[in-house]
Short mmCIF file of C-alpha atoms in Angstrom, two decimals:
data_model
loop_
_atom_site.label_atom_id
_atom_site.label_comp_id
_atom_site.label_asym_id
_atom_site.label_seq_id
_atom_site.Cartn_x
_atom_site.Cartn_y
_atom_site.Cartn_z
CA UNK A 3 49.95 95.79 92.54
CA UNK A 4 52.27 93.41 90.94
CA UNK A 5 51.90 92.17 87.44
CA UNK A 6 51.86 88.51 86.03
CA UNK A 7 52.13 88.81 82.20
CA UNK A 8 52.32 84.77 81.42
CA UNK A 9 49.23 83.29 83.43
CA UNK A 10 49.31 82.25 86.95
CA UNK A 11 52.39 80.23 87.11
CA UNK A 12 54.31 83.40 85.58
CA UNK A 13 56.69 85.31 86.80
CA UNK A 14 55.75 88.35 89.21
CA UNK A 15 56.75 92.19 88.74
CA UNK A 16 55.86 94.17 91.56
CA UNK A 17 54.51 94.56 95.07
CA UNK A 18 52.25 92.41 97.50
CA UNK A 19 52.48 93.55 100.60
CA UNK A 20 55.80 92.69 101.88
CA UNK A 21 56.63 90.75 98.73
CA UNK A 22 58.48 92.02 95.48
CA UNK A 23 58.64 90.41 92.72
CA UNK A 24 61.88 91.10 90.51
CA UNK A 25 63.82 89.81 87.50
CA UNK A 26 67.71 90.01 88.17
CA UNK A 27 70.56 88.70 85.35
CA UNK A 28 67.41 87.18 83.71
CA UNK A 29 66.11 85.06 86.67
CA UNK A 30 62.97 85.93 88.84
CA UNK A 31 62.81 86.39 92.04
CA UNK A 32 60.86 87.06 95.01
CA UNK A 33 61.87 88.46 97.89
CA UNK A 34 60.40 90.73 100.81
CA UNK A 35 60.63 94.77 100.67
CA UNK A 36 63.77 95.80 102.40
CA UNK A 37 63.12 98.30 105.14
CA UNK A 38 65.63 101.25 106.21
CA UNK A 39 67.97 99.82 109.41
CA UNK A 40 68.07 102.51 112.54
CA UNK A 41 71.61 100.90 113.28
CA UNK A 42 74.78 103.10 112.28
CA UNK A 43 77.09 101.93 110.06
CA UNK A 44 80.35 100.39 111.23
CA UNK A 45 83.48 101.42 109.84
CA UNK A 46 83.97 98.10 107.91
CA UNK A 47 81.10 99.29 106.53
CA UNK A 48 81.44 102.69 105.70
CA UNK A 49 84.95 101.39 104.06
CA UNK A 50 83.38 99.12 101.91
CA UNK A 51 80.73 101.29 100.77
CA UNK A 52 83.23 103.66 99.80
CA UNK A 53 84.97 101.22 97.86
CA UNK A 54 82.08 100.36 96.09
CA UNK A 55 80.85 103.42 94.93
CA UNK A 56 84.91 104.43 94.36
CA UNK A 57 84.79 101.42 91.79
CA UNK A 58 81.66 101.63 90.16
CA UNK A 59 82.28 105.26 89.40
CA UNK A 60 85.51 104.36 87.64
CA UNK A 61 84.17 101.56 85.74
CA UNK A 62 81.02 103.00 84.26
CA UNK A 63 83.67 105.34 82.23
CA UNK A 64 85.08 101.98 80.59
CA UNK A 65 81.44 100.25 80.51
CA UNK A 66 80.82 99.89 76.59
CA UNK A 67 84.36 98.87 75.86
CA UNK A 68 84.97 96.06 78.14
CA UNK A 69 81.27 94.68 77.91
CA UNK A 70 81.85 94.30 74.31
CA UNK A 71 85.96 92.97 74.50
CA UNK A 72 85.59 90.67 77.92
CA UNK A 73 83.38 87.23 77.29
CA UNK A 74 80.66 86.75 79.88
CA UNK A 75 81.70 84.55 82.57
CA UNK A 76 79.87 82.06 84.62
CA UNK A 77 80.65 82.45 88.36
CA UNK A 78 78.49 79.82 90.13
CA UNK A 79 74.93 80.48 89.66
CA UNK A 80 75.33 84.13 88.02
CA UNK A 81 77.11 85.35 84.91
CA UNK A 82 79.40 88.43 84.81
CA UNK A 83 79.23 90.85 81.73
CA UNK A 84 82.83 92.86 81.38
CA UNK A 85 82.01 95.78 83.43
CA UNK A 86 80.61 93.55 86.59
CA UNK A 87 84.67 91.03 86.48
CA UNK A 88 86.22 94.71 85.78
CA UNK A 89 84.39 95.74 89.73
CA UNK A 90 84.83 92.63 91.01
CA UNK A 91 88.75 92.63 89.84
CA UNK A 92 89.36 96.11 91.37
CA UNK A 93 87.41 95.59 94.52
CA UNK A 94 89.95 92.44 95.28
CA UNK A 95 93.24 93.72 93.97
CA UNK A 96 92.54 97.36 92.63
CA UNK A 97 92.58 99.18 95.93
CA UNK A 98 95.27 101.13 98.01
CA UNK A 99 95.04 103.80 100.61
CA UNK A 100 96.72 107.26 100.80
CA UNK A 101 96.22 109.47 103.60
CA UNK A 102 93.33 107.12 104.96
CA UNK A 103 91.34 107.48 101.69
CA UNK A 104 91.09 104.50 99.30
CA UNK A 105 92.08 105.02 95.40
CA UNK A 106 92.38 103.09 92.44
CA UNK A 107 95.37 101.80 91.22
CA UNK A 108 95.28 102.54 87.58
CA UNK A 109 97.56 99.83 86.43
CA UNK A 110 95.56 97.30 87.56
CA UNK A 111 92.50 98.13 84.87
CA UNK A 112 91.91 95.50 82.31
CA UNK A 113 90.14 96.42 79.55
CA UNK A 114 89.89 93.37 77.39
CA UNK A 115 89.99 89.74 77.63
CA UNK A 116 91.28 87.25 74.49
CA UNK A 117 93.28 84.49 72.84
CA UNK A 118 95.03 86.65 70.72
CA UNK A 119 98.63 87.21 71.18
CA UNK A 120 99.81 91.07 71.57
CA UNK A 121 102.67 92.66 69.89
CA UNK A 122 105.49 93.82 72.28
CA UNK A 123 105.06 97.66 72.40
CA UNK A 124 108.84 99.37 72.19
CA UNK A 125 107.82 102.81 72.52
CA UNK A 126 105.05 105.24 72.79
CA UNK A 127 106.47 108.94 72.15
CA UNK A 128 105.61 112.16 70.92
CA UNK A 129 106.42 113.91 67.37
CA UNK A 130 107.05 118.05 67.10
CA UNK A 131 103.96 117.63 65.01
CA UNK A 132 101.80 116.79 68.01
CA UNK A 133 101.05 113.10 66.91
CA UNK A 134 102.27 109.90 68.53
CA UNK A 135 104.21 107.63 67.40
CA UNK A 136 103.66 103.85 68.54
CA UNK A 137 106.65 100.91 67.64
CA UNK A 138 106.60 97.22 68.49
CA UNK A 139 108.02 94.02 67.27
CA UNK A 140 106.47 90.78 66.27
CA UNK A 141 108.07 88.45 68.34
CA UNK A 142 105.06 87.01 70.19
CA UNK A 143 103.79 84.57 67.41
CA UNK A 144 101.36 81.86 66.88
CA UNK A 145 98.81 80.14 64.85
CA UNK A 146 96.28 82.95 65.39
CA UNK A 147 98.85 86.14 64.98
CA UNK A 148 98.47 87.29 61.27
CA UNK A 149 100.04 90.56 59.61
CA UNK A 150 96.60 91.81 59.13
CA UNK A 151 95.72 92.55 62.89
CA UNK A 152 94.80 95.64 63.73
CA UNK A 153 96.53 97.76 66.67
CA UNK A 154 93.74 99.34 68.93
CA UNK A 155 94.57 102.04 71.62
CA UNK A 156 92.80 102.73 74.72
CA UNK A 157 93.29 106.38 76.26
CA UNK A 158 92.42 107.56 80.01
CA UNK A 159 92.51 111.16 80.63
CA UNK A 160 92.66 111.15 84.81
CA UNK A 161 92.02 114.89 84.41
CA UNK A 162 89.30 115.01 82.09
CA UNK A 163 87.50 112.11 83.43
CA UNK A 164 87.36 110.78 79.84
CA UNK A 165 88.10 107.70 78.17
CA UNK A 166 88.57 106.72 74.60
CA UNK A 167 89.80 104.12 71.93
CA UNK A 168 91.23 104.60 68.93
CA UNK A 169 90.78 101.49 66.45
CA UNK A 170 92.44 100.40 63.38
CA UNK A 171 96.09 102.46 63.97
CA UNK A 172 98.05 99.88 62.20
CA UNK A 173 98.47 96.36 60.97
CA UNK A 174 100.99 93.85 63.48
CA UNK A 175 103.01 93.19 60.01
CA UNK A 176 103.69 97.72 59.78
CA UNK A 177 105.80 97.56 63.14
CA UNK A 178 104.95 101.41 63.90
CA UNK A 179 102.23 103.49 63.16
CA UNK A 180 100.85 106.80 64.25
CA UNK A 181 97.83 108.19 65.83
CA UNK A 182 96.46 111.65 67.33
CA UNK A 183 94.59 112.55 70.74
CA UNK A 184 90.83 114.12 70.95
CA UNK A 185 91.62 117.72 70.17
CA UNK A 186 90.20 118.66 73.37
CA UNK A 187 92.78 116.75 75.38
CA UNK A 188 95.73 119.18 75.62
CA UNK A 189 95.89 118.93 79.33
CA UNK A 190 96.28 116.18 82.15
CA UNK A 191 97.27 112.80 82.60
CA UNK A 192 97.13 110.22 80.42
CA UNK A 193 97.15 106.52 80.73
CA UNK A 194 97.39 104.09 77.59
CA UNK A 195 96.86 100.52 76.64
CA UNK A 196 97.03 98.22 73.53
CA UNK A 197 95.00 96.03 72.39
CA UNK A 198 95.16 93.84 68.69
CA UNK A 199 92.27 92.43 66.85
CA UNK A 200 91.94 90.11 63.85
CA UNK A 201 91.00 91.77 60.46
CA UNK A 202 87.49 90.11 60.76
CA UNK A 203 86.84 91.14 64.13
CA UNK A 204 86.98 87.41 65.55
CA UNK A 205 89.28 87.12 68.39
CA UNK A 206 91.53 89.95 70.29
CA UNK A 207 94.29 89.87 72.95
CA UNK A 208 94.13 90.68 76.66
CA UNK A 209 94.96 94.58 77.16
CA UNK A 210 98.63 95.65 78.14
CA UNK A 211 99.00 98.42 79.88
CA UNK A 212 101.92 100.67 78.92
CA UNK A 213 102.58 103.71 81.18
CA UNK A 214 101.38 107.38 81.58
CA UNK A 215 102.29 110.85 79.99
CA UNK A 216 101.62 114.30 81.61
CA UNK A 217 100.15 116.44 78.92
CA UNK A 218 100.97 120.20 79.79
CA UNK A 219 99.12 122.42 77.02
CA UNK A 220 100.34 123.45 73.53
CA UNK A 221 103.31 125.86 73.44
CA UNK A 222 103.59 127.44 70.06
CA UNK A 223 107.07 128.06 68.22
CA UNK A 224 107.80 130.38 65.38
CA UNK A 225 106.58 127.70 63.23
CA UNK A 226 103.59 126.76 64.45
CA UNK A 227 104.54 123.37 65.69
CA UNK A 228 104.18 122.23 69.09
CA UNK A 229 107.41 122.47 71.23
CA UNK A 230 108.61 119.25 72.93
CA UNK A 231 112.03 120.28 74.20
CA UNK A 232 114.59 118.07 75.09
CA UNK A 233 113.72 116.95 78.18
CA UNK A 234 114.93 119.65 80.44
CA UNK A 235 113.36 120.70 83.53
CA UNK A 236 111.62 124.13 84.32
CA UNK A 237 111.45 124.37 88.37
CA UNK A 238 109.85 127.36 88.17
CA UNK A 239 106.75 126.28 87.37
CA UNK A 240 107.00 122.69 88.02
CA UNK A 241 106.54 121.69 83.86
CA UNK A 242 108.54 118.68 82.77
CA UNK A 243 108.56 118.21 79.59
CA UNK A 244 108.16 114.43 78.90
CA UNK A 245 108.06 113.29 75.20
CA UNK A 246 107.56 109.64 75.63
CA UNK A 247 105.00 107.65 77.82
CA UNK A 248 106.71 106.42 80.81
CA UNK A 249 106.20 103.43 83.03
CA UNK A 250 104.56 104.87 86.25
CA UNK A 251 107.48 103.73 88.06
CA UNK A 252 109.40 106.55 86.30
CA UNK A 253 106.59 109.30 85.93
CA UNK A 254 106.51 108.81 89.94
CA UNK A 255 110.13 109.41 90.74
CA UNK A 256 110.15 112.49 88.27
CA UNK A 257 106.74 113.57 90.01
CA UNK A 258 108.18 113.35 93.43
CA UNK A 259 111.67 115.06 92.92
CA UNK A 260 109.58 117.98 91.45
CA UNK A 261 107.10 117.69 94.30
CA UNK A 262 110.55 118.55 96.80
CA UNK A 263 112.03 120.55 94.34
CA UNK A 264 109.13 123.21 94.66
CA UNK A 265 109.33 122.87 98.01
CA UNK A 266 112.54 123.49 98.88
CA UNK A 267 112.31 126.73 96.66
CA UNK A 268 109.46 127.54 98.91
CA UNK A 269 111.49 127.56 102.05
CA UNK A 270 114.51 128.86 100.71
CA UNK A 271 112.29 132.21 99.87
CA UNK A 272 110.68 131.76 103.25
CA UNK A 273 114.38 132.03 104.82
CA UNK A 274 115.28 135.00 102.99
CA UNK A 275 112.78 136.94 104.51
CA UNK A 276 113.45 140.24 106.41
CA UNK A 277 113.80 139.60 110.33
CA UNK A 278 111.47 141.09 112.09
CA UNK A 279 111.76 143.52 115.36
CA UNK A 280 113.30 142.04 118.14
CA UNK A 281 114.59 138.60 116.03
CA UNK A 282 118.38 138.18 116.18
CA UNK A 283 117.69 134.58 113.89
CA UNK A 284 115.19 133.55 111.31
CA UNK A 285 112.83 131.43 112.44
CA UNK A 286 113.15 127.74 112.08
CA UNK A 287 110.75 126.64 109.15
CA UNK A 288 109.87 123.03 108.43
CA UNK A 289 109.33 122.56 104.40
CA UNK A 290 105.84 121.50 104.91
CA UNK A 291 103.09 123.36 105.96
CA UNK A 292 100.44 121.83 108.42
CA UNK A 293 98.51 119.06 106.08
CA UNK A 294 100.62 119.91 103.16
CA UNK A 295 101.92 116.07 102.62
CA UNK A 296 98.58 114.56 102.75
CA UNK A 297 97.43 116.86 99.80
CA UNK A 298 100.09 114.77 97.56
CA UNK A 299 99.31 111.71 95.67
CA UNK A 300 101.90 109.95 93.32
CA UNK A 301 100.68 109.25 89.55
CA UNK A 302 98.91 106.42 88.72
CA UNK A 303 95.99 106.67 91.63
CA UNK A 304 92.89 107.87 91.15
CA UNK A 305 89.84 108.92 93.01
CA UNK A 306 86.29 109.62 91.93
CA UNK A 307 83.34 109.11 93.68
CA UNK A 308 79.81 109.52 93.16
CA UNK A 309 79.22 110.01 96.73
CA UNK A 310 80.96 111.44 99.86
CA UNK A 311 80.84 108.38 102.08
CA UNK A 312 83.61 108.84 104.56
CA UNK A 313 86.33 111.16 104.34
CA UNK A 314 89.76 110.48 106.47
CA UNK A 315 89.79 107.06 107.96
CA UNK A 316 91.36 107.45 111.15
CA UNK A 317 93.63 104.01 113.25
CA UNK A 318 93.78 104.24 117.07
CA UNK A 319 96.83 104.28 118.53
CA UNK A 320 97.48 103.82 122.33
CA UNK A 321 99.34 105.97 124.09
CA UNK A 322 99.60 105.55 127.83
CA UNK A 323 96.29 106.07 129.22
CA UNK A 324 94.71 107.88 126.27
CA UNK A 325 94.11 107.25 122.65
CA UNK A 326 95.72 108.87 120.19
CA UNK A 327 93.96 109.09 116.52
CA UNK A 328 96.46 109.39 113.76
CA UNK A 329 95.56 109.40 110.16
CA UNK A 330 96.65 106.23 107.76
CA UNK A 331 98.99 106.62 104.72
CA UNK A 332 100.69 103.95 102.25
CA UNK A 333 104.03 105.71 103.47
CA UNK A 334 103.72 104.65 107.23
CA UNK A 335 102.27 106.57 109.84
CA UNK A 336 103.08 110.16 110.04
CA UNK A 337 103.70 111.79 113.20
CA UNK A 338 103.92 115.59 113.45
CA UNK A 339 105.81 117.39 110.54
CA UNK A 340 108.38 114.65 109.15
CA UNK A 341 110.05 115.33 105.80
CA UNK A 342 109.04 113.31 102.48
CA UNK A 343 112.96 112.51 101.96
CA UNK A 344 112.03 109.97 104.76
CA UNK A 345 109.87 108.02 102.08
CA UNK A 346 111.88 105.13 100.61
CA UNK A 347 109.51 103.80 98.15
CA UNK A 348 106.20 105.71 97.00
CA UNK A 349 104.88 102.48 95.87
CA UNK A 350 104.54 101.09 98.98
CA UNK A 351 101.41 100.24 100.69
CA UNK A 352 100.21 99.80 104.16
CA UNK A 353 100.28 97.02 105.57
CA UNK A 354 96.60 96.08 107.34
#
């Protein structure tokens, strides 16, 4: 049964036989009742469904903030709010494939769109007190920029899957300011964006992405302060003490180096095992166990979905009269056991 609230010529909401009345984006529509298809989904449909689930799950974390700081735009015959613009942008240019699975490129995320010129963020680092210090200069100025413009930092913790915005950290004329992370954020990969807003809140800037820092938990010293160290590497537990937010390319190089060192140390430990009875030389062991290379994902890419739609899309490669299925990877096709040392650039994406 359908309901007509504004008389016989008003909008219809509800179902009348095979006809359904609904309102979408403020416009009244009549459509046919959908039927469940008996056809199997094609590989392209599965990829598209998986991509939509991935992007919508990710965008939901930022919904309130982007809706408030991205003005609605008119696209053809419909209006798009901030979250819908974010989803559309990521669907077109924010997805890459790693080991056959689609991932979001986090640095492609835009959280605000505005006309105010931002200040150039020079450095974001951790102090011994555990607070963050952000420094900037005011080289980008125009008639809209004022010393009273305030800085907002936006942070996303990938491991906790949480987003937060810290407003009014400092004014443009201060050239530096301090802020603290939420108390429960003591570990995980944290990504940083900045936005500038006028004192009256009437205009703001487009968000700028600054990089990532990996929190390894609080380490207490004798006086109770957080131990930041001098950046020396502890290969035994893969901890790299990073005292400042770094660009993703630099973070990825550090992560790759740590991963390789762990693999080498594992290989050396295996080669030192005593020989079994009847063996004259230790067996040759490859540094990677089967499937181990596929489990490593460079920082800067994330994948969280509401529903597992597709597990490992594979591409078909002809080999004689047989068809051989090989998992796809952004590093190229990997036949058998290969070394990660052959990877020239961990940011190279697969060309489709």
